[in-house]
Amino acid sequence: MRLSLFSDYALRVMMFAALKDAPFNLSEVAEAYDISRNHLVKVVNHLAKLGYLETRRGRGGGITLAMPAEQIRVGLLLRRTEGSPPIVECFDTARNACRINGHCRLKGLLAGAMESFYASLDAHTLRDLVCGPPGARMNSVLLS
Amino acid sequence: MRLSLFSDYALRVMMFAALKDAPFNLSEVAEAYDISRNHLVKVVNHLAKLGYLETRRGRGGGITLAMPAEQIRVGLLLRRTEGSPPIVECFDTARNACRINGHCRLKGLLAGAMESFYASLDAHTLRDLVCGPPGARMNSVLLS
């Protein structure tokens, strides 16, 4: 089971944003994680479009969380960054050629299992990810 | 979130085996699903190695389930066919370069969410996948 690199980076950007107490720019987060700035452009734009980040241009501008970290459910965030990639072929309506499609019970079972995956993450918020001693250590690695 | 094509095919082979009441060969299952026989060779060998399938050579030989379908938990089967692919970079011990590794709580949360995914599937057996009217329709598509 794999999540997209897009989701992986989205989670990292959101944790960075939750740790920062001032607006930041793309280069800062790219440098902090040592990942390509180009990869992050799309991620940040998408997170802004979803209403998780606010981006302001100009002097005093930059990227900030658009809502308190304790209001951001990790499962919902991940559902949104993942979108609906087909977990197996039968979830891919455009390219599904499985001959038992429509008769097979597996699709419903897998959809339920994915729901359990996300529900488990919904028990946690972005705040949980960055609080306490682990958050302090992340802070010192990323922001020092 | 994506499962491997290997797991997708493994599930299809196992459902085929559960529907058949006699030994079958690779060409039959490849033809039934209209997928490459070459892809299935590895899948069947792996399922045999895991103890789910029995393969016998020679006259009267062929592939059969190695245990009753009602004893095969779907979650456990999938755990075994998936192995341990890294859900995100920090699960990839060989190539993990994430700078907050060791401090970040996300890894534990994702591991828990994967466990919820598999546990949800463990509530069902291979028998559940092929019984009743859906099973009868799969049977008619695949074996007629």
Short mmCIF file of N, CA and C in Angstrom, two decimals, chain B residues 23 56-62:
data_model
loop_
_atom_site.label_atom_id
_atom_site.label_comp_id
_atom_site.label_asym_id
_atom_site.label_seq_id
_atom_site.Cartn_x
_atom_site.Cartn_y
_atom_site.Cartn_z
N PRO B 23 -8.73 -29.09 -10.10
CA PRO B 23 -7.46 -28.42 -10.39
C PRO B 23 -7.53 -27.67 -11.73
N ARG B 56 0.42 -29.08 -8.41
CA ARG B 56 0.93 -30.44 -8.67
C ARG B 56 1.18 -30.62 -10.15
N ARG B 57 2.35 -31.15 -10.48
CA ARG B 57 2.69 -31.41 -11.87
C ARG B 57 2.10 -32.73 -12.34
N GLY B 58 2.10 -32.88 -13.65
CA GLY B 58 1.75 -34.19 -14.22
C GLY B 58 0.26 -34.39 -14.42
N ARG B 59 -0.06 -35.60 -14.88
CA ARG B 59 -1.47 -35.99 -15.13
C ARG B 59 -2.31 -35.84 -13.88
N GLY B 60 -3.48 -35.22 -14.02
CA GLY B 60 -4.34 -35.02 -12.84
C GLY B 60 -3.84 -33.92 -11.93
N GLY B 61 -2.71 -33.29 -12.34
CA GLY B 61 -2.15 -32.20 -11.52
C GLY B 61 -2.84 -30.89 -11.83
N GLY B 62 -2.27 -29.83 -11.31
CA GLY B 62 -2.82 -28.50 -11.54
C GLY B 62 -2.78 -27.70 -10.26
#
